[in-house]
Amino acid sequence: MKRNGFTLIEMVVVLSVIAVLAAILFPTIAKHITDSRVTRATNECQVITAAVMMLYKDTGKWPCTNEDGPSGRVSRVLTGNTADPVPTGTAPGARSGAENWGSYGVTKQLYDYLYFNNPDSDTGASNQNQVSQDYPISGEYAWKGPYIDQQTYVDPWGNQYVISARYFPGASWSANHSVLILSAGKDGLWSSPFDDGVTRLSATTDGPYGPFVNDGSYTHDDIGTVITTNN
Ligand SMILES: [Ca+2]
Ligand SMILES: [Ca+2]
Ligand SMILES: [Ca+2]
């Protein structure tokens, strides 16, 4: 008997097999994509952390700006262009102060410390290397950047990373707080307390929590690193 194409039964069998394979593989593939994004975010946080440490080694200054900077201490350092989004929402069960990652105080862009020599209140390449306003460019504490090989960083979900620069050493409130560089993660919502640090992690009333310690009482997908400052 001569055959033309497939029988209905054959088509049903083939489509069923495809459907089963897709059902099996899709969650695996989706998880793999998510994992690779988490890895990228973690790597970028580490790259930025290393660059901040190099800046400090050369200039003796943290990217928080007090004596050199805009009026008011910088509370947050953002890593993208000013137009790139910074999440403002908080996730269900977010810790107290999580909203500060999206809104707190005076902000400045990371590239004004690590890519351009411009820690004062203005912004961008055209305002760098100003004598007595920006880092010195000669002498023992000279700025020797760029410390990063790209001007801006946004996380794998399109949002800026945020550094809790308020807690770099140099202000009375910075003691016993960790400086974090943090991504809001896949959900684009903040869960971690802005002032997460030594005090909060050791307080029995608070319990252990934060971006890296989870007591199981809440879930979050924030990603970040700690910048160790010895304060
Ligand atoms: Ca200036
Ligand atoms: Ca400047
Ligand atoms: Ca999150």
PDB file of C-alpha atoms and ligand atoms in Angstrom:
ATOM      1  CA  MET A   1       0.000   0.000   0.000  1.00  0.00           C
ATOM      2  CA  LYS A   2       1.402   3.379  -0.946  1.00  0.00           C
ATOM      3  CA  ARG A   3       1.731   5.883   1.872  1.00  0.00           C
ATOM      4  CA  ASN A   4       1.167   9.589   1.613  1.00  0.00           C
ATOM      5  CA  GLY A   5       2.294  11.624   4.658  1.00  0.00           C
ATOM      6  CA  PHE A   6       1.387  10.696   8.195  1.00  0.00           C
ATOM      7  CA  THR A   7      -1.686   9.080   9.595  1.00  0.00           C
ATOM      8  CA  LEU A   8      -3.649  10.883  12.263  1.00  0.00           C
ATOM      9  CA  ILE A   9      -2.448   8.378  14.865  1.00  0.00           C
ATOM     10  CA  GLU A  10       1.171   9.022  13.940  1.00  0.00           C
ATOM     11  CA  MET A  11       0.668  12.767  14.203  1.00  0.00           C
ATOM     12  CA  VAL A  12      -0.934  12.430  17.633  1.00  0.00           C
ATOM     13  CA  VAL A  13       1.909  10.248  18.865  1.00  0.00           C
ATOM     14  CA  VAL A  14       4.585  12.634  17.581  1.00  0.00           C
ATOM     15  CA  LEU A  15       2.879  15.713  19.012  1.00  0.00           C
ATOM     16  CA  SER A  16       2.397  13.955  22.340  1.00  0.00           C
ATOM     17  CA  VAL A  17       6.075  13.103  22.540  1.00  0.00           C
ATOM     18  CA  ILE A  18       6.994  16.713  21.772  1.00  0.00           C
ATOM     19  CA  ALA A  19       4.576  17.951  24.422  1.00  0.00           C
ATOM     20  CA  VAL A  20       6.008  15.612  27.028  1.00  0.00           C
ATOM     21  CA  LEU A  21       9.586  16.577  26.196  1.00  0.00           C
ATOM     22  CA  ALA A  22       8.718  20.268  26.364  1.00  0.00           C
ATOM     23  CA  ALA A  23       7.042  19.814  29.732  1.00  0.00           C
ATOM     24  CA  ILE A  24      10.107  18.021  31.060  1.00  0.00           C
ATOM     25  CA  LEU A  25      12.705  20.381  29.619  1.00  0.00           C
ATOM     26  CA  PHE A  26      11.106  23.796  30.019  1.00  0.00           C
ATOM     27  CA  PRO A  27      11.536  24.115  33.801  1.00  0.00           C
ATOM     28  CA  THR A  28      15.130  22.907  33.482  1.00  0.00           C
ATOM     29  CA  ILE A  29      15.910  25.447  30.772  1.00  0.00           C
ATOM     30  CA  ALA A  30      14.141  28.240  32.658  1.00  0.00           C
ATOM     31  CA  LYS A  31      16.070  27.405  35.802  1.00  0.00           C
ATOM     32  CA  HIS A  32      19.316  27.375  33.866  1.00  0.00           C
ATOM     33  CA  ILE A  33      18.614  30.857  32.493  1.00  0.00           C
ATOM     34  CA  THR A  34      17.819  32.143  35.977  1.00  0.00           C
ATOM     35  CA  ASP A  35      20.941  30.538  37.438  1.00  0.00           C
ATOM     36  CA  SER A  36      23.168  32.124  34.819  1.00  0.00           C
ATOM     37  CA  ARG A  37      21.639  35.532  35.522  1.00  0.00           C
ATOM     38  CA  VAL A  38      22.218  35.112  39.253  1.00  0.00           C
ATOM     39  CA  THR A  39      25.814  34.138  38.520  1.00  0.00           C
ATOM     40  CA  ARG A  40      26.296  37.200  36.331  1.00  0.00           C
ATOM     41  CA  ALA A  41      24.853  39.507  38.986  1.00  0.00           C
ATOM     42  CA  THR A  42      27.094  38.005  41.648  1.00  0.00           C
ATOM     43  CA  ASN A  43      30.142  38.350  39.420  1.00  0.00           C
ATOM     44  CA  GLU A  44      29.381  41.991  38.637  1.00  0.00           C
ATOM     45  CA  CYS A  45      28.952  42.784  42.331  1.00  0.00           C
ATOM     46  CA  GLN A  46      32.368  41.246  42.959  1.00  0.00           C
ATOM     47  CA  VAL A  47      33.965  43.191  40.101  1.00  0.00           C
ATOM     48  CA  ILE A  48      32.559  46.465  41.446  1.00  0.00           C
ATOM     49  CA  THR A  49      33.598  45.582  44.994  1.00  0.00           C
ATOM     50  CA  ALA A  50      37.175  44.942  43.870  1.00  0.00           C
ATOM     51  CA  ALA A  51      37.218  48.263  41.998  1.00  0.00           C
ATOM     52  CA  VAL A  52      35.979  50.137  45.074  1.00  0.00           C
ATOM     53  CA  MET A  53      38.793  48.581  47.099  1.00  0.00           C
ATOM     54  CA  MET A  54      41.325  49.720  44.480  1.00  0.00           C
ATOM     55  CA  LEU A  55      39.922  53.253  44.604  1.00  0.00           C
ATOM     56  CA  TYR A  56      40.310  53.255  48.370  1.00  0.00           C
ATOM     57  CA  LYS A  57      43.841  51.876  48.171  1.00  0.00           C
ATOM     58  CA  ASP A  58      44.893  54.689  45.813  1.00  0.00           C
ATOM     59  CA  THR A  59      42.980  57.694  47.127  1.00  0.00           C
ATOM     60  CA  GLY A  60      42.294  56.812  50.764  1.00  0.00           C
ATOM     61  CA  LYS A  61      38.648  57.675  50.131  1.00  0.00           C
ATOM     62  CA  TRP A  62      35.490  55.615  49.917  1.00  0.00           C
ATOM     63  CA  PRO A  63      32.881  56.447  47.288  1.00  0.00           C
ATOM     64  CA  CYS A  64      30.596  58.178  49.738  1.00  0.00           C
ATOM     65  CA  THR A  65      31.873  61.720  49.518  1.00  0.00           C
ATOM     66  CA  ASN A  66      31.958  63.818  52.581  1.00  0.00           C
ATOM     67  CA  GLU A  67      34.706  66.411  52.562  1.00  0.00           C
ATOM     68  CA  ASP A  68      34.988  66.467  48.772  1.00  0.00           C
ATOM     69  CA  GLY A  69      31.470  65.943  47.734  1.00  0.00           C
ATOM     70  CA  PRO A  70      28.004  67.241  47.219  1.00  0.00           C
ATOM     71  CA  SER A  71      26.272  68.859  50.143  1.00  0.00           C
ATOM     72  CA  GLY A  72      25.072  66.072  52.380  1.00  0.00           C
ATOM     73  CA  ARG A  73      26.677  62.693  52.567  1.00  0.00           C
ATOM     74  CA  VAL A  74      25.888  60.370  49.701  1.00  0.00           C
ATOM     75  CA  SER A  75      23.443  57.728  50.881  1.00  0.00           C
ATOM     76  CA  ARG A  76      23.327  55.549  47.801  1.00  0.00           C
ATOM     77  CA  VAL A  77      25.668  54.975  44.886  1.00  0.00           C
ATOM     78  CA  LEU A  78      23.906  53.759  41.739  1.00  0.00           C
ATOM     79  CA  THR A  79      25.718  51.824  39.044  1.00  0.00           C
ATOM     80  CA  GLY A  80      23.976  52.626  35.757  1.00  0.00           C
ATOM     81  CA  ASN A  81      23.171  55.776  33.864  1.00  0.00           C
ATOM     82  CA  THR A  82      20.866  58.171  35.663  1.00  0.00           C
ATOM     83  CA  ALA A  83      18.070  57.130  33.300  1.00  0.00           C
ATOM     84  CA  ASP A  84      18.364  53.420  34.085  1.00  0.00           C
ATOM     85  CA  PRO A  85      15.650  52.177  36.450  1.00  0.00           C
ATOM     86  CA  VAL A  86      16.165  51.612  40.155  1.00  0.00           C
ATOM     87  CA  PRO A  87      13.489  49.410  41.731  1.00  0.00           C
ATOM     88  CA  THR A  88      11.401  51.221  44.330  1.00  0.00           C
ATOM     89  CA  GLY A  89       9.019  48.456  45.375  1.00  0.00           C
ATOM     90  CA  THR A  90       9.445  46.039  48.244  1.00  0.00           C
ATOM     91  CA  ALA A  91       8.612  42.350  48.218  1.00  0.00           C
ATOM     92  CA  PRO A  92       6.030  40.761  50.509  1.00  0.00           C
ATOM     93  CA  GLY A  93       7.630  40.214  53.913  1.00  0.00           C
ATOM     94  CA  ALA A  94      10.447  42.672  53.149  1.00  0.00           C
ATOM     95  CA  ARG A  95      12.519  43.675  56.147  1.00  0.00           C
ATOM     96  CA  SER A  96      12.208  47.053  57.790  1.00  0.00           C
ATOM     97  CA  GLY A  97      14.050  49.676  55.792  1.00  0.00           C
ATOM     98  CA  ALA A  98      14.029  47.714  52.547  1.00  0.00           C
ATOM     99  CA  GLU A  99      12.298  50.662  50.876  1.00  0.00           C
ATOM    100  CA  ASN A 100      15.468  52.724  51.419  1.00  0.00           C
ATOM    101  CA  TRP A 101      17.257  50.818  48.647  1.00  0.00           C
ATOM    102  CA  GLY A 102      14.943  52.524  46.197  1.00  0.00           C
ATOM    103  CA  SER A 103      14.665  55.987  47.683  1.00  0.00           C
ATOM    104  CA  TYR A 104      17.180  56.947  50.333  1.00  0.00           C
ATOM    105  CA  GLY A 105      18.834  60.366  50.409  1.00  0.00           C
ATOM    106  CA  VAL A 106      21.500  61.843  48.194  1.00  0.00           C
ATOM    107  CA  THR A 107      22.596  59.638  45.318  1.00  0.00           C
ATOM    108  CA  LYS A 108      25.549  59.614  42.983  1.00  0.00           C
ATOM    109  CA  GLN A 109      26.619  57.394  40.106  1.00  0.00           C
ATOM    110  CA  LEU A 110      29.380  54.825  40.460  1.00  0.00           C
ATOM    111  CA  TYR A 111      31.095  55.982  37.283  1.00  0.00           C
ATOM    112  CA  ASP A 112      31.851  59.343  38.915  1.00  0.00           C
ATOM    113  CA  TYR A 113      34.227  57.558  41.283  1.00  0.00           C
ATOM    114  CA  LEU A 114      35.516  54.577  39.362  1.00  0.00           C
ATOM    115  CA  TYR A 115      35.367  55.532  35.674  1.00  0.00           C
ATOM    116  CA  PHE A 116      35.730  59.329  35.905  1.00  0.00           C
ATOM    117  CA  ASN A 117      37.647  61.234  38.566  1.00  0.00           C
ATOM    118  CA  ASN A 118      34.633  63.164  39.758  1.00  0.00           C
ATOM    119  CA  PRO A 119      33.574  62.633  43.381  1.00  0.00           C
ATOM    120  CA  ASP A 120      32.077  66.107  43.843  1.00  0.00           C
ATOM    121  CA  SER A 121      28.503  67.202  43.222  1.00  0.00           C
ATOM    122  CA  ASP A 122      28.598  67.502  39.438  1.00  0.00           C
ATOM    123  CA  THR A 123      28.587  64.534  37.069  1.00  0.00           C
ATOM    124  CA  GLY A 124      30.307  63.019  34.076  1.00  0.00           C
ATOM    125  CA  ALA A 125      33.535  63.233  32.111  1.00  0.00           C
ATOM    126  CA  SER A 126      33.417  66.988  31.459  1.00  0.00           C
ATOM    127  CA  ASN A 127      33.472  67.763  35.184  1.00  0.00           C
ATOM    128  CA  GLN A 128      36.294  65.487  36.276  1.00  0.00           C
ATOM    129  CA  ASN A 129      39.817  66.347  37.473  1.00  0.00           C
ATOM    130  CA  GLN A 130      38.802  69.673  39.032  1.00  0.00           C
ATOM    131  CA  VAL A 131      41.524  70.844  41.390  1.00  0.00           C
ATOM    132  CA  SER A 132      40.404  70.886  45.047  1.00  0.00           C
ATOM    133  CA  GLN A 133      37.010  69.443  44.072  1.00  0.00           C
ATOM    134  CA  ASP A 134      37.866  66.008  42.710  1.00  0.00           C
ATOM    135  CA  TYR A 135      40.538  63.482  43.697  1.00  0.00           C
ATOM    136  CA  PRO A 136      44.108  64.707  43.215  1.00  0.00           C
ATOM    137  CA  ILE A 137      45.705  63.424  40.013  1.00  0.00           C
ATOM    138  CA  SER A 138      49.261  63.498  41.325  1.00  0.00           C
ATOM    139  CA  GLY A 139      50.949  62.766  44.608  1.00  0.00           C
ATOM    140  CA  GLU A 140      50.581  60.017  47.155  1.00  0.00           C
ATOM    141  CA  TYR A 141      46.787  59.813  47.025  1.00  0.00           C
ATOM    142  CA  ALA A 142      46.266  60.283  43.312  1.00  0.00           C
ATOM    143  CA  TRP A 143      43.308  58.811  41.467  1.00  0.00           C
ATOM    144  CA  LYS A 144      44.707  56.232  39.034  1.00  0.00           C
ATOM    145  CA  GLY A 145      41.567  54.983  37.342  1.00  0.00           C
ATOM    146  CA  PRO A 146      39.514  54.029  35.510  1.00  0.00           C
ATOM    147  CA  TYR A 147      38.984  51.170  37.949  1.00  0.00           C
ATOM    148  CA  ILE A 148      36.199  49.573  35.902  1.00  0.00           C
ATOM    149  CA  ASP A 149      36.326  48.753  32.211  1.00  0.00           C
ATOM    150  CA  GLN A 150      32.778  49.826  31.476  1.00  0.00           C
ATOM    151  CA  GLN A 151      31.088  53.031  32.537  1.00  0.00           C
ATOM    152  CA  THR A 152      27.811  51.543  33.702  1.00  0.00           C
ATOM    153  CA  TYR A 153      26.392  48.353  35.147  1.00  0.00           C
ATOM    154  CA  VAL A 154      22.792  47.219  35.192  1.00  0.00           C
ATOM    155  CA  ASP A 155      21.783  43.870  36.587  1.00  0.00           C
ATOM    156  CA  PRO A 156      20.578  41.009  34.332  1.00  0.00           C
ATOM    157  CA  TRP A 157      16.996  42.200  34.790  1.00  0.00           C
ATOM    158  CA  GLY A 158      17.754  45.748  33.611  1.00  0.00           C
ATOM    159  CA  ASN A 159      17.940  47.509  36.974  1.00  0.00           C
ATOM    160  CA  GLN A 160      20.788  49.426  38.558  1.00  0.00           C
ATOM    161  CA  TYR A 161      22.686  47.913  41.452  1.00  0.00           C
ATOM    162  CA  VAL A 162      22.613  49.993  44.628  1.00  0.00           C
ATOM    163  CA  ILE A 163      25.470  50.493  47.108  1.00  0.00           C
ATOM    164  CA  SER A 164      24.548  51.509  50.659  1.00  0.00           C
ATOM    165  CA  ALA A 165      27.293  54.157  50.604  1.00  0.00           C
ATOM    166  CA  ARG A 166      25.876  55.863  53.678  1.00  0.00           C
ATOM    167  CA  TYR A 167      27.669  53.224  55.737  1.00  0.00           C
ATOM    168  CA  PHE A 168      31.170  53.678  54.440  1.00  0.00           C
ATOM    169  CA  PRO A 169      33.447  54.784  57.301  1.00  0.00           C
ATOM    170  CA  GLY A 170      33.541  58.473  58.095  1.00  0.00           C
ATOM    171  CA  ALA A 171      30.192  59.241  59.668  1.00  0.00           C
ATOM    172  CA  SER A 172      29.099  58.370  63.191  1.00  0.00           C
ATOM    173  CA  TRP A 173      26.168  56.266  62.004  1.00  0.00           C
ATOM    174  CA  SER A 174      28.371  54.112  59.806  1.00  0.00           C
ATOM    175  CA  ALA A 175      29.772  52.100  62.721  1.00  0.00           C
ATOM    176  CA  ASN A 176      28.591  48.514  62.871  1.00  0.00           C
ATOM    177  CA  HIS A 177      26.830  48.612  59.538  1.00  0.00           C
ATOM    178  CA  SER A 178      27.931  46.722  56.488  1.00  0.00           C
ATOM    179  CA  VAL A 179      28.163  48.322  53.072  1.00  0.00           C
ATOM    180  CA  LEU A 180      26.410  46.170  50.512  1.00  0.00           C
ATOM    181  CA  ILE A 181      26.212  46.266  46.771  1.00  0.00           C
ATOM    182  CA  LEU A 182      22.837  44.810  45.959  1.00  0.00           C
ATOM    183  CA  SER A 183      20.644  43.765  43.050  1.00  0.00           C
ATOM    184  CA  ALA A 184      16.898  43.551  43.623  1.00  0.00           C
ATOM    185  CA  GLY A 185      17.035  40.237  41.783  1.00  0.00           C
ATOM    186  CA  LYS A 186      14.596  38.612  39.432  1.00  0.00           C
ATOM    187  CA  ASP A 187      11.477  39.976  41.139  1.00  0.00           C
ATOM    188  CA  GLY A 188      12.705  43.584  40.850  1.00  0.00           C
ATOM    189  CA  LEU A 189      11.662  44.177  44.456  1.00  0.00           C
ATOM    190  CA  TRP A 190      13.758  44.820  47.555  1.00  0.00           C
ATOM    191  CA  SER A 191      13.622  42.481  50.542  1.00  0.00           C
ATOM    192  CA  SER A 192      16.892  43.193  52.342  1.00  0.00           C
ATOM    193  CA  PRO A 193      17.171  45.836  55.076  1.00  0.00           C
ATOM    194  CA  PHE A 194      19.158  48.863  53.892  1.00  0.00           C
ATOM    195  CA  ASP A 195      21.074  49.007  57.163  1.00  0.00           C
ATOM    196  CA  ASP A 196      21.845  45.324  57.331  1.00  0.00           C
ATOM    197  CA  GLY A 197      25.085  44.852  59.168  1.00  0.00           C
ATOM    198  CA  VAL A 198      26.910  43.636  62.207  1.00  0.00           C
ATOM    199  CA  THR A 199      24.518  45.156  64.706  1.00  0.00           C
ATOM    200  CA  ARG A 200      21.412  43.897  62.997  1.00  0.00           C
ATOM    201  CA  LEU A 201      22.760  40.436  62.365  1.00  0.00           C
ATOM    202  CA  SER A 202      23.762  39.952  65.992  1.00  0.00           C
ATOM    203  CA  ALA A 203      20.664  41.417  67.636  1.00  0.00           C
ATOM    204  CA  THR A 204      18.617  38.628  69.126  1.00  0.00           C
ATOM    205  CA  THR A 205      15.393  40.535  68.624  1.00  0.00           C
ATOM    206  CA  ASP A 206      16.001  40.821  64.913  1.00  0.00           C
ATOM    207  CA  GLY A 207      17.344  37.391  64.243  1.00  0.00           C
ATOM    208  CA  PRO A 208      19.640  36.633  61.376  1.00  0.00           C
ATOM    209  CA  TYR A 209      18.491  38.014  58.088  1.00  0.00           C
ATOM    210  CA  GLY A 210      19.667  39.966  55.130  1.00  0.00           C
ATOM    211  CA  PRO A 211      20.731  39.204  51.623  1.00  0.00           C
ATOM    212  CA  PHE A 212      23.056  36.396  52.613  1.00  0.00           C
ATOM    213  CA  VAL A 213      21.543  34.987  55.782  1.00  0.00           C
ATOM    214  CA  ASN A 214      17.990  33.756  55.698  1.00  0.00           C
ATOM    215  CA  ASP A 215      16.315  32.414  58.800  1.00  0.00           C
ATOM    216  CA  GLY A 216      13.537  30.897  56.711  1.00  0.00           C
ATOM    217  CA  SER A 217      10.902  33.368  57.889  1.00  0.00           C
ATOM    218  CA  TYR A 218      10.838  35.102  54.541  1.00  0.00           C
ATOM    219  CA  THR A 219      11.936  34.519  51.006  1.00  0.00           C
ATOM    220  CA  HIS A 220      13.769  36.851  48.711  1.00  0.00           C
ATOM    221  CA  ASP A 221      15.960  36.823  45.636  1.00  0.00           C
ATOM    222  CA  ASP A 222      18.163  39.846  46.287  1.00  0.00           C
ATOM    223  CA  ILE A 223      21.772  39.299  45.202  1.00  0.00           C
ATOM    224  CA  GLY A 224      24.842  41.102  46.442  1.00  0.00           C
ATOM    225  CA  THR A 225      28.226  41.292  48.071  1.00  0.00           C
ATOM    226  CA  VAL A 226      29.578  42.922  51.223  1.00  0.00           C
ATOM    227  CA  ILE A 227      32.265  45.585  50.912  1.00  0.00           C
ATOM    228  CA  THR A 228      34.509  45.036  53.922  1.00  0.00           C
ATOM    229  CA  THR A 229      35.622  48.313  55.456  1.00  0.00           C
ATOM    230  CA  ASN A 230      36.899  47.490  58.955  1.00  0.00           C
ATOM    231  CA  ASN A 231      34.631  50.039  60.559  1.00  0.00           C
TER     232      ASN A 231
HETATM  233 CA    CA B   1      32.664  70.639  40.474  1.00  0.00          CA
HETATM  234 CA    CA B   2      33.985  67.449  39.438  1.00  0.00          CA
HETATM  235 CA    CA B   3      14.269  40.830  45.210  1.00  0.00          CA
END
